[in-house]
Coordinates of C-alpha atoms in Angstrom, one line a residue:
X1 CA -24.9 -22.2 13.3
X2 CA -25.5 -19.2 15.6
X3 CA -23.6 -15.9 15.5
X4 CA -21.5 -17.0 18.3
X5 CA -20.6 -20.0 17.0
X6 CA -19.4 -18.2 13.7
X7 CA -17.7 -15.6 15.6
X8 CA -15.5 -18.6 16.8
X9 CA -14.9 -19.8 14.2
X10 CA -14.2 -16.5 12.9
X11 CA -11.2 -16.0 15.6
X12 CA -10.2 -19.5 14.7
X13 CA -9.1 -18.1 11.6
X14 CA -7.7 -15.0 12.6
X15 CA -5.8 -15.3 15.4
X16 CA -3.1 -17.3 13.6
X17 CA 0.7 -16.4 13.7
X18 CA 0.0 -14.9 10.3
X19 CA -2.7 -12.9 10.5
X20 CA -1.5 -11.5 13.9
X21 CA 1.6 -10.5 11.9
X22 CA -0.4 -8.5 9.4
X23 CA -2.3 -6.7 12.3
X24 CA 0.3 -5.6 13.6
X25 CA 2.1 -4.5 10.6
X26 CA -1.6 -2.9 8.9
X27 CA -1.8 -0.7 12.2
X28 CA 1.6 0.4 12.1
X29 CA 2.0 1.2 8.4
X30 CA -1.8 3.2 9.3
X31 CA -0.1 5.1 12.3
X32 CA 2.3 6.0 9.9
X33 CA -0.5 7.7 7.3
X34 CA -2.8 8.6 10.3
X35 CA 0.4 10.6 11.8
X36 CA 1.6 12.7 8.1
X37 CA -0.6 15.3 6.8
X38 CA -1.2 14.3 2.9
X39 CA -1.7 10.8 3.0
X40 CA -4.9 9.5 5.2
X41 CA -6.7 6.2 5.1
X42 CA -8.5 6.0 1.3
X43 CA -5.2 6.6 0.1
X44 CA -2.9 4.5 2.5
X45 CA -5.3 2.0 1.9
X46 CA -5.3 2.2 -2.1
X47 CA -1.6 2.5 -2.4
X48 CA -1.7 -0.9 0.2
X49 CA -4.3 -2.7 -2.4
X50 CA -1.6 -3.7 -5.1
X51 CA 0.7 -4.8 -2.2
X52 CA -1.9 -7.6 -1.4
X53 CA -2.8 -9.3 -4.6
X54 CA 0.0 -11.8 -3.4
X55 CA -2.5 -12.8 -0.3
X56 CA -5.8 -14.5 -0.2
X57 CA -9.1 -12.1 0.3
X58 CA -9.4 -13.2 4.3
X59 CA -5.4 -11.7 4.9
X60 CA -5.6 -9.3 2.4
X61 CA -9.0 -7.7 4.1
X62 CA -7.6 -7.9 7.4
X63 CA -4.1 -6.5 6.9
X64 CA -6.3 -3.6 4.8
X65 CA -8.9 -3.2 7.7
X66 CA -6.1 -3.0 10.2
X67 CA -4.0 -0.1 8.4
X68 CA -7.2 1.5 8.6
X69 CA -7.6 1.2 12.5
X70 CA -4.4 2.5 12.6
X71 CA -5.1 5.7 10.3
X72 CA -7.9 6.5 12.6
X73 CA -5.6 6.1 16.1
X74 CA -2.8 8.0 14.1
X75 CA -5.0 11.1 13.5
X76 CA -5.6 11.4 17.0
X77 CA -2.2 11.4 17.9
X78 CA -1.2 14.6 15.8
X79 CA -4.2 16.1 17.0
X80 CA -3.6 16.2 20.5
X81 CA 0.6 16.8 20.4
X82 CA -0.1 19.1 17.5
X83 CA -3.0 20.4 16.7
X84 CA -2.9 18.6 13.6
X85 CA -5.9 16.7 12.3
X86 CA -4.2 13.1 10.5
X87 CA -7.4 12.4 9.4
X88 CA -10.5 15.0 8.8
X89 CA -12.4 13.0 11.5
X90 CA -9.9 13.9 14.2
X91 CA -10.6 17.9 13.6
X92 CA -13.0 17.2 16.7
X93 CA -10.2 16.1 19.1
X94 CA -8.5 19.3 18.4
X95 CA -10.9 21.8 20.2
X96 CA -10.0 20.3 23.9
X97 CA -7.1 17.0 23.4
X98 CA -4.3 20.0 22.1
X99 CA -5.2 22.5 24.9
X100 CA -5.3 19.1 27.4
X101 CA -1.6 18.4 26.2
X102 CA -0.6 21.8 26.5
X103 CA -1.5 22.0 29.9
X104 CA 1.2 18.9 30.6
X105 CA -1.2 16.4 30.3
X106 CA -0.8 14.5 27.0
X107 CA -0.2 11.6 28.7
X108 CA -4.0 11.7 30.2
X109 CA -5.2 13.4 26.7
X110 CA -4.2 10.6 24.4
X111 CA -5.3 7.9 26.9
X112 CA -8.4 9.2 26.8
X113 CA -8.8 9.8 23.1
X114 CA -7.0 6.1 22.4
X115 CA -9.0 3.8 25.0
X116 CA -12.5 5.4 24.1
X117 CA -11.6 4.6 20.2
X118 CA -11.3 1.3 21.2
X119 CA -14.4 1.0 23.2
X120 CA -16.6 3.0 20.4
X121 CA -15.2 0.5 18.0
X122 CA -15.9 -2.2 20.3
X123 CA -19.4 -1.0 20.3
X124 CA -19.6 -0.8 16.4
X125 CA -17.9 -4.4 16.2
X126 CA -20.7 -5.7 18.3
X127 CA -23.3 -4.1 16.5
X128 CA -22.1 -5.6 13.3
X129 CA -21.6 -9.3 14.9
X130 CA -25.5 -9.2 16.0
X131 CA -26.8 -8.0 12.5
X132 CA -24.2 -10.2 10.3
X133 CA -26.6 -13.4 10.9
X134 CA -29.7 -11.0 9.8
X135 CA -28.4 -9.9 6.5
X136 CA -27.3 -13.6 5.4
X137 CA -30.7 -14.8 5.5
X138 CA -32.2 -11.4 4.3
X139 CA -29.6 -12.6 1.0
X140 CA -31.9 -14.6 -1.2
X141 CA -34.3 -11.9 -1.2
X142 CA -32.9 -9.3 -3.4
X143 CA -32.9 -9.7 -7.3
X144 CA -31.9 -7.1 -9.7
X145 CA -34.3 -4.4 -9.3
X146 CA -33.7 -4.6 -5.1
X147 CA -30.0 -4.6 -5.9
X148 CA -30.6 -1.3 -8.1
X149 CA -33.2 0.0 -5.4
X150 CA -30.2 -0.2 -2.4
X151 CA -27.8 1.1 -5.1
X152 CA -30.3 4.0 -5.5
X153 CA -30.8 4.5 -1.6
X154 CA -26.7 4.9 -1.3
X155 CA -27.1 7.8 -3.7
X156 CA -30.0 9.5 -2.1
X157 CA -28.6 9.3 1.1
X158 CA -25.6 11.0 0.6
X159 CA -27.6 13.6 -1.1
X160 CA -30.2 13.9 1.3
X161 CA -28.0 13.1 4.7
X162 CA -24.6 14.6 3.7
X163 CA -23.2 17.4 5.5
X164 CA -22.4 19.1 2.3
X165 CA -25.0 20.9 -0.1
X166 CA -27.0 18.6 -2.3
X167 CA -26.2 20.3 -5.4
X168 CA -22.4 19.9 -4.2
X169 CA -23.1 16.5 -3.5
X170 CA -25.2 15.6 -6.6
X171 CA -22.1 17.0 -9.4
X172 CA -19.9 14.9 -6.8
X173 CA -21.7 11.7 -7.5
X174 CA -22.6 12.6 -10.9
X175 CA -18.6 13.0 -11.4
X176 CA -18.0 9.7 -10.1
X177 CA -20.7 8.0 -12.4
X178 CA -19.1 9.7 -15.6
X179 CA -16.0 8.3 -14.9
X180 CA -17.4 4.8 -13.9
X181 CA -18.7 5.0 -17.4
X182 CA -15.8 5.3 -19.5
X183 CA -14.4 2.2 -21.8
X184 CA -16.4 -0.4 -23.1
X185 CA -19.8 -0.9 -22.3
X186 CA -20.3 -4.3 -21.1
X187 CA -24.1 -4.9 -22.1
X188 CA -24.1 -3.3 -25.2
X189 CA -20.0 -3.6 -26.3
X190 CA -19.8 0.6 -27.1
X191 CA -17.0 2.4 -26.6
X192 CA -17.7 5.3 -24.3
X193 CA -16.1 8.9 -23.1
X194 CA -12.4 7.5 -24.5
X195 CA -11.9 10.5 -27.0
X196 CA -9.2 8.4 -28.7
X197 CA -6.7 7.6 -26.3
X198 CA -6.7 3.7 -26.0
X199 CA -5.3 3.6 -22.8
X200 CA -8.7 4.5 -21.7
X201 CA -10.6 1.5 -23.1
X202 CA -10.4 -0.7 -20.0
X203 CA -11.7 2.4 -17.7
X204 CA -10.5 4.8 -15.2
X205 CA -8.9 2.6 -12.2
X206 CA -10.4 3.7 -8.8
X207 CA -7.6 3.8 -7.1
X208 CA -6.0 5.9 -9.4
X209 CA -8.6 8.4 -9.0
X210 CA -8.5 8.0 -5.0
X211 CA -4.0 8.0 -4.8
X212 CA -5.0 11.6 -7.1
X213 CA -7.8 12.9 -4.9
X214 CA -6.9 11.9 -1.6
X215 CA -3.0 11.8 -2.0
X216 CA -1.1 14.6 -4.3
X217 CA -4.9 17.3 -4.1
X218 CA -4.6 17.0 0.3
X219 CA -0.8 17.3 -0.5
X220 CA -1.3 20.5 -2.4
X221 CA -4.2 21.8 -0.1
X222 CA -1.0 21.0 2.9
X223 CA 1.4 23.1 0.5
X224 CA -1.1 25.9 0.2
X225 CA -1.2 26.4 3.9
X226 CA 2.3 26.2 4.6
X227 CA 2.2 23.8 7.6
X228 CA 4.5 24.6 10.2
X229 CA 4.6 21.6 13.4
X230 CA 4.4 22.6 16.7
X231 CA 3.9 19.7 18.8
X232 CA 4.3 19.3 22.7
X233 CA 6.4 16.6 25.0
X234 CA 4.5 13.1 23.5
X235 CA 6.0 10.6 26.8
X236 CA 3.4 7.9 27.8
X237 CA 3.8 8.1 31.8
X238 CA 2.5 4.8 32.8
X239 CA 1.0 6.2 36.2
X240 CA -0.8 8.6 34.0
X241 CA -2.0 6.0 31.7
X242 CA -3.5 3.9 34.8
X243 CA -4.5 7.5 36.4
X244 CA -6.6 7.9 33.4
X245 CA -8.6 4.3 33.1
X246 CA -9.5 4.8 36.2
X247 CA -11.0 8.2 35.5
X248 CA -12.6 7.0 32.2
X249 CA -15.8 5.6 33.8
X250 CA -16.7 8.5 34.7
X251 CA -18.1 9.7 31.4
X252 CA -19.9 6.5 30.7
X253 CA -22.6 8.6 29.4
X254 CA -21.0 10.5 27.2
X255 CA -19.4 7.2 26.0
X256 CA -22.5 5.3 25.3
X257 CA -24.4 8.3 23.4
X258 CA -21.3 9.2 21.2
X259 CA -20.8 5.4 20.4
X260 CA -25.0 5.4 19.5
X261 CA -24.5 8.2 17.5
X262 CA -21.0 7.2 15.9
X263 CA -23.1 3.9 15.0
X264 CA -26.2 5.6 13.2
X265 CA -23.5 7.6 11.2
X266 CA -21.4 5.2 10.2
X267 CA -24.5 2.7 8.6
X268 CA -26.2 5.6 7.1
X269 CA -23.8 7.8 4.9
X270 CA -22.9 10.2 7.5
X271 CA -19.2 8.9 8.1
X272 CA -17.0 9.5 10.8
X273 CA -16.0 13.1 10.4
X274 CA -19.6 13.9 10.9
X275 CA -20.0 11.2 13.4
X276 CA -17.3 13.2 15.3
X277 CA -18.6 16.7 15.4
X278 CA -22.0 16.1 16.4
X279 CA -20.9 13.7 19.3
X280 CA -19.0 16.8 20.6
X281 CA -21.8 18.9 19.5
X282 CA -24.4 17.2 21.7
X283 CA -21.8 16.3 24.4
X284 CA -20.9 19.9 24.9
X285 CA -24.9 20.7 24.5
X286 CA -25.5 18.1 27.6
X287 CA -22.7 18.9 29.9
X288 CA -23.2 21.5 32.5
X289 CA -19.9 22.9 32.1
X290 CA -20.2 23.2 28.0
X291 CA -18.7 26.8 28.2
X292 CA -15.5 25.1 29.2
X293 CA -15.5 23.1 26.0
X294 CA -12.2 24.3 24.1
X295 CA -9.7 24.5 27.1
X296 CA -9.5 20.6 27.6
X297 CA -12.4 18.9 28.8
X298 CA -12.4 15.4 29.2
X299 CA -15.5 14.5 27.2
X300 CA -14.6 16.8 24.6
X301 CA -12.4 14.5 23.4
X302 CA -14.2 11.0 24.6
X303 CA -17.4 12.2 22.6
X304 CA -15.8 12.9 18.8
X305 CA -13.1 9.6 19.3
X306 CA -15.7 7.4 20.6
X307 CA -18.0 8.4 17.6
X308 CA -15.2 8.4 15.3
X309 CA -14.2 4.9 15.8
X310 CA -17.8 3.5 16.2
X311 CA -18.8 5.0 12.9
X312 CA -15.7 3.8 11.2
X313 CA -16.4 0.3 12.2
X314 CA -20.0 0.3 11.4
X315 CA -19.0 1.2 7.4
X316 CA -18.0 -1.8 6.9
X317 CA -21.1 -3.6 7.6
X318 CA -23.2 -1.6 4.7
X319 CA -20.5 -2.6 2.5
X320 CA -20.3 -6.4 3.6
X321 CA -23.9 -6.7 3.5
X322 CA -25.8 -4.8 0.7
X323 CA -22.5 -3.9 -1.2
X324 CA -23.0 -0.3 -0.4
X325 CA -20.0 1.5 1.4
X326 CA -20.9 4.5 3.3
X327 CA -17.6 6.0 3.7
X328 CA -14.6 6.8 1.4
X329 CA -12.4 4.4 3.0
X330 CA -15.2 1.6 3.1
X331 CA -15.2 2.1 -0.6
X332 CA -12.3 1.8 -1.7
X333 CA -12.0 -1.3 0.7
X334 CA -15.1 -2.6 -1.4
X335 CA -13.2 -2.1 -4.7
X336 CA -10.3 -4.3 -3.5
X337 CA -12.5 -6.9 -2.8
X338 CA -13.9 -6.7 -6.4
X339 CA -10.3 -6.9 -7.4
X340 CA -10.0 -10.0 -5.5
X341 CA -13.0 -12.0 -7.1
X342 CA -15.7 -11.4 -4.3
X343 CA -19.2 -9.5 -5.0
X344 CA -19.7 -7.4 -1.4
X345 CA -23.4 -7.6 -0.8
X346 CA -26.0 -9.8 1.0
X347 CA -24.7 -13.2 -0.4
X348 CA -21.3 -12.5 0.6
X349 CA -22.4 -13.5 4.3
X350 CA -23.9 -17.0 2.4
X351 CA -21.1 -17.8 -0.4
X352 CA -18.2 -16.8 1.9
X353 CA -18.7 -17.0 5.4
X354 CA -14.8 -18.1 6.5
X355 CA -13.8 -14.5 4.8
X356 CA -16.7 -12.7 7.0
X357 CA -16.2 -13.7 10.2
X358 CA -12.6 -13.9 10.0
X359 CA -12.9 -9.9 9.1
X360 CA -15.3 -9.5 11.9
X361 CA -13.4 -11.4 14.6
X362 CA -9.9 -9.7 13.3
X363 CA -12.0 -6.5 14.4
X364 CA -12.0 -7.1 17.5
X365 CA -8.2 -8.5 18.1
X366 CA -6.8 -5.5 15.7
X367 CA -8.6 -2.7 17.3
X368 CA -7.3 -4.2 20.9
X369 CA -3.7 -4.3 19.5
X370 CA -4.1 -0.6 18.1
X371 CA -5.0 0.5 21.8
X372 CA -1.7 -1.1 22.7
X373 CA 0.3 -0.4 20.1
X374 CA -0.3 3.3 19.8
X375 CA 0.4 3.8 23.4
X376 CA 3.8 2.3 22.7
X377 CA 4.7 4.1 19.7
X378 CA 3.3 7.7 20.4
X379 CA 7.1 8.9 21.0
X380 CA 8.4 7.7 17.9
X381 CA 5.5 8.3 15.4
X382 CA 5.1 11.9 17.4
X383 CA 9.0 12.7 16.3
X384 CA 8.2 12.2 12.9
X385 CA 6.1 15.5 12.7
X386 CA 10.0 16.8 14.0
X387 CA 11.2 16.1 10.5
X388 CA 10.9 19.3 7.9
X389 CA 7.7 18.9 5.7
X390 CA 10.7 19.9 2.7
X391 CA 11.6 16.4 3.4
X392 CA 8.3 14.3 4.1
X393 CA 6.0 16.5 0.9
X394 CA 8.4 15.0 -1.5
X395 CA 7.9 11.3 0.2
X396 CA 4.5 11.3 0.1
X397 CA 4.8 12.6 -3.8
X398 CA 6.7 9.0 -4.6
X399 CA 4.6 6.8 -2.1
X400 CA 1.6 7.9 -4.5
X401 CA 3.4 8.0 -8.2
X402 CA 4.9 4.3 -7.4
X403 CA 1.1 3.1 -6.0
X404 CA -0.4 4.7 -8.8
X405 CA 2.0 3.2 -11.7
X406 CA 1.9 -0.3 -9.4
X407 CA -2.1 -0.9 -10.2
X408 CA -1.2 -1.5 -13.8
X409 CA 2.5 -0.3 -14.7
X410 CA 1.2 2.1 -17.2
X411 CA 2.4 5.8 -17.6
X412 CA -0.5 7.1 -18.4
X413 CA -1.8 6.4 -15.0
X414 CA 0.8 8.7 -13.8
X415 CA -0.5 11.7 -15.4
X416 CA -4.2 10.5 -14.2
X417 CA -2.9 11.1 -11.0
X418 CA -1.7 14.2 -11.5
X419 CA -5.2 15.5 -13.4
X420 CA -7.1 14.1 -10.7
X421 CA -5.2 15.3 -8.1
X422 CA -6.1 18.9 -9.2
X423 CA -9.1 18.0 -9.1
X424 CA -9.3 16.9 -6.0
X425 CA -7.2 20.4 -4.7
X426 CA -10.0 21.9 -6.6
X427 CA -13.1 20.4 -5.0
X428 CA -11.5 20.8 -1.7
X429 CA -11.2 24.5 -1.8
X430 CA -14.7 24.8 -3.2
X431 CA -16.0 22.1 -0.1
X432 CA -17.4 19.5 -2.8
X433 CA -17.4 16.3 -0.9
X434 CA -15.2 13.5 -2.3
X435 CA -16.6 10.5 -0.6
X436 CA -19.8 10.4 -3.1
X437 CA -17.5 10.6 -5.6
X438 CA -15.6 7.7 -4.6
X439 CA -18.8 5.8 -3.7
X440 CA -20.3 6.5 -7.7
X441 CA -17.4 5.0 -9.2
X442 CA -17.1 2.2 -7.1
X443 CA -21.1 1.1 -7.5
X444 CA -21.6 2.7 -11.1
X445 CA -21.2 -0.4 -13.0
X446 CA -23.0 -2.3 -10.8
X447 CA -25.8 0.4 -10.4
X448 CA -26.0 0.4 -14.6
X449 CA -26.1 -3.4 -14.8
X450 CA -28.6 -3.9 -12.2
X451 CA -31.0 -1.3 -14.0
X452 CA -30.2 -3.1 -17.6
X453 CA -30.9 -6.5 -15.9
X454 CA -34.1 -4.9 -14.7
X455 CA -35.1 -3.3 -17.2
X456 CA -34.9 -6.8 -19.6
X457 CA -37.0 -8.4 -16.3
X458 CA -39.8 -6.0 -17.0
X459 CA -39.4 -5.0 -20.8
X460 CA -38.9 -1.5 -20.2
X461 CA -41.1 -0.6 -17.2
X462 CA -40.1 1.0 -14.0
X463 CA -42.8 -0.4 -12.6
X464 CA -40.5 -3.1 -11.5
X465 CA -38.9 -1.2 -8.8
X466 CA -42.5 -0.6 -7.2
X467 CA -43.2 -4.4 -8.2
X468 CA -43.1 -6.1 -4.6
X469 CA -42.9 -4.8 -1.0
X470 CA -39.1 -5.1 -0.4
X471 CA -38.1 -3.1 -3.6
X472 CA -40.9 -0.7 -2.8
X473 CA -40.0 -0.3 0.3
X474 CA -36.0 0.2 -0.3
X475 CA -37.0 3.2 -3.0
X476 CA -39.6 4.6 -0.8
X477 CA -36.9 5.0 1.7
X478 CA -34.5 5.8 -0.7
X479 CA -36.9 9.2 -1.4
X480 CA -37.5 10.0 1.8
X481 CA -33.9 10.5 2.4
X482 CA -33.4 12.4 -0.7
X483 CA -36.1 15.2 0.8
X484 CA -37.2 14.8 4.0
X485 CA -34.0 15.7 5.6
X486 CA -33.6 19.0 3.4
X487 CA -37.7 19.8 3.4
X488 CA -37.2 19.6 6.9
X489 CA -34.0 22.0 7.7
X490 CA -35.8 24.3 5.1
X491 CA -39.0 24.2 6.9
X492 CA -36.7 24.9 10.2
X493 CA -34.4 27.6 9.0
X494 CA -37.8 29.8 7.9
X495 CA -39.1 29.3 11.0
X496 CA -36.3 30.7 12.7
X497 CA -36.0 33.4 10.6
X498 CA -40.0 34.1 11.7
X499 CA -39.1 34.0 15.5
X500 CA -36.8 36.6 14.9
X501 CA -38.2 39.0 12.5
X502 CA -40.2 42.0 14.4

């Protein structure tokens, strides 16, 4: 059966009066955490998590996947009326949607950021539809030592490719594996990094390490700065929103090259946030008018939504295919569908193909319904921002406590939340990334238990990861990215400092 032919039968089993329901309530409820500062998608989409053991895997994914849309539509919305990020990948669509809207055209502002969203996710959507029928029958290739090899590559990547310094990066991921590793061993049966308290036997849960890090630390980082909202008028004027398509292709250019770039970044570990700044960066770098960057210019805010959007869509399909998520969101989306039975990697695409392209064909009906359903609802998720942060801080405090103490009703979760949450205040003022963090935790058992599989395989020897030419070549790219990509801005910045020395 051809892609195509899936991909129907993919819509066959999403566009069902249920599944349309839980589209349109995921992108709502991720308007909602899009639109307040202190929640964003990882968390909205761990506190959702417990909420849908009750479904199957197919409409628990899409009702997560959809929330997650919405997050990302959300962000863009507080950015423009208020030049307040949602979401760290909206910063972007600050520097020209808020001075756009304060102009008097937020109307023309948020069209523009909403409709190219929904065509760079579009374009990551299609990307993942051509490749999905590639990495089923690439499945029976990979064994234990190719699993460990792609587990390896995620880790070198994010070292290697990350915006943030490698050391940073490194006791990031290094964090994340310590904390995969507590409990019980379960090769060898030993009980690790418990230091007596038996509520630690069974592990650390991810996502009460993410409700911590992403949910009370931004909260705390959002006290710190004592956030005051400003916004500006948020009515959709129809003849404005029409005004605006027509105008949109214009900057088809600056679509298609943000959207190219948005892709690369979100299947390597570059993410949308970074996705996002160097679309802008390179669309302000091509335009002839890049000095009026910053006072509202159109492509400044189709370039970072575009890439935003087409980088958050193209996460997913690391994660559905080799297991390895390439963004925070992507991996906590990966742990739920541990939670729920399935093993994320290439076999997925053989073993379950209903739940894939149901995911993949819900892409492209929820991301379509965000466009609409944003547009409708800018007014009323805008006047939220209207209501004192006194009021929504303490909100967001109980959203996260009950989420946390909901994974599995234990108290002791509650004060995880609470350590972790310092800790993630902590690495946020310091600028220690939290995505590898996330990422280690999520693939640490399954990076250890590939490397004890391997290591039984080949009695001891790593030779086994050099041992054919697809584990070869997975760790030879693997190192490349881990110091290429530094060797290289190295070898730039001392050149640069050559040119302008005397």
């Amino acid at each position: 059966m051809g892609n195509f032919d899936l991909l129907m039968h993919g819509f066959s089993i999403a566009i069902t009066p249920t599944h349309l329901m839980l589209m349109v309530a995921g992108v709502l409820m991720g308007l909602v955490v899009g639109v307040l500062p202190g929640l964003g998608a990882p968390n909205g989409v761990s506190l959702l998590i417990p909420l849908t053991f009750a479904l199957d895997p197919t409409s628990a994914i899409i009702l997560l996947s959809s929330m997650y849309w919405g997050a990302l539509f959300g962000g863009s919305t507080t950015s423009i009326l208020f030049n307040i990020p949602g979401e760290p990948s909206s910063v972007a669509t600050t520097f020209d949607g808020y001075p756009m809207a304060r102009n008097g055209e937020s109307t023309r502002a948020l069209t523009l950021a909403f409709v190219s969203s929904g065509v760079g996710a579009l374009m990551g959507i299609m990307v993942i539809t051509l490749l999905a029928g590639w990495a089923s029958q690439f499945a029976l290739k990979f064994g234990a030592p190719e699993y460990f090899a792609v587990y390896f590559l995620a880790f070198a990547a994010f070292i290697g490719m990350g915006s943030a310094s490698p050391a940073k990066t490194l006791v990031s991921l290094t964090t994340g594996l310590i904390l995969a590793s507590v409990g019980m061993d379960t090769v060898t049966g030993a009980i690790r990094l418990t230091y007596g308290f038996s509520d630690l036997l069974g592990g650390v849960s991810f996502l009460v390490v993410v409700i911590g890090l992403f949910g009370i630390g931004e909260l705390l980082s959002t006290v710190q700065e004592g956030l005051r909202f400003r916004g500006v008028n948020s009515k959709i004027d129809l003849r404005d929103v029409l005004k605006t398509l027509a105008e949109l292709p214009r900057y088809w250019a600056t679509t298609l090259r943000s959207g190219l770039i948005g892709i690369w970044m979100g299947i390597t570990p570059g993410g949308p946030t970074a996705a996002s700044f160097m679309s802008y960066g390179v669309a302000r770098q091509a335009s002839r008018k890049g000095a009026a960057f910053g006072t509202g210019r159109p492509e400044g805010i189709v370039a970072p939504e575009t890439a935003d959007h087409s980088a958050g869509t193209c996460a997913m399909l690391p994660m559905l295919a080799l297991g390895v998520p390439s963004s925070a969101t992507a991996a906590v989306m990966m742990g739920g569908l541990m939670i729920w039975g399935l093993t994320p990697g290439p076999m997925l695409f053989a073993t379950q193909p209903d739940f894939v392209w149901g995911l993949i064909a819900s892409m492209y009906v929820s991301n379509l319904l965000g466009v609409i359903l944003v547009l409708a609802t800018v007014p009323m998720f805008a006047a939220l921002l209207r209501i004192p942060f006194t009021i929504i801080g303490p909100m967001i405090v109980v959203i996260c406590f009950v989420g946390a103490y909901t994974v599995g009703s234990a108290t002791f979760d509650l004060w995880l939340v609470l350590a972790f949450g310092l800790v993630g205040y902590v690495f946020s003022k310091l600028d220690y990334p939290l995505a590898p963090l996330i990422l280690a935790m999520v693939l640490g058992h399954k990076a250890e238990n590939s490397f004890h599989q391997s290591m039984l395989l080949s009695d001891g020897s790593l030779g086994i990861f050099f041992a054919n030419p697809l584990v070869t070549g997975i760790m030879m790219v693997a190192l490349a990215l881990l110091i290429l990509p530094k060797t290289l801005g190295l070898a730039l910045s001392l050149r640069r400092r050559k040119e302008i020395a005397p």
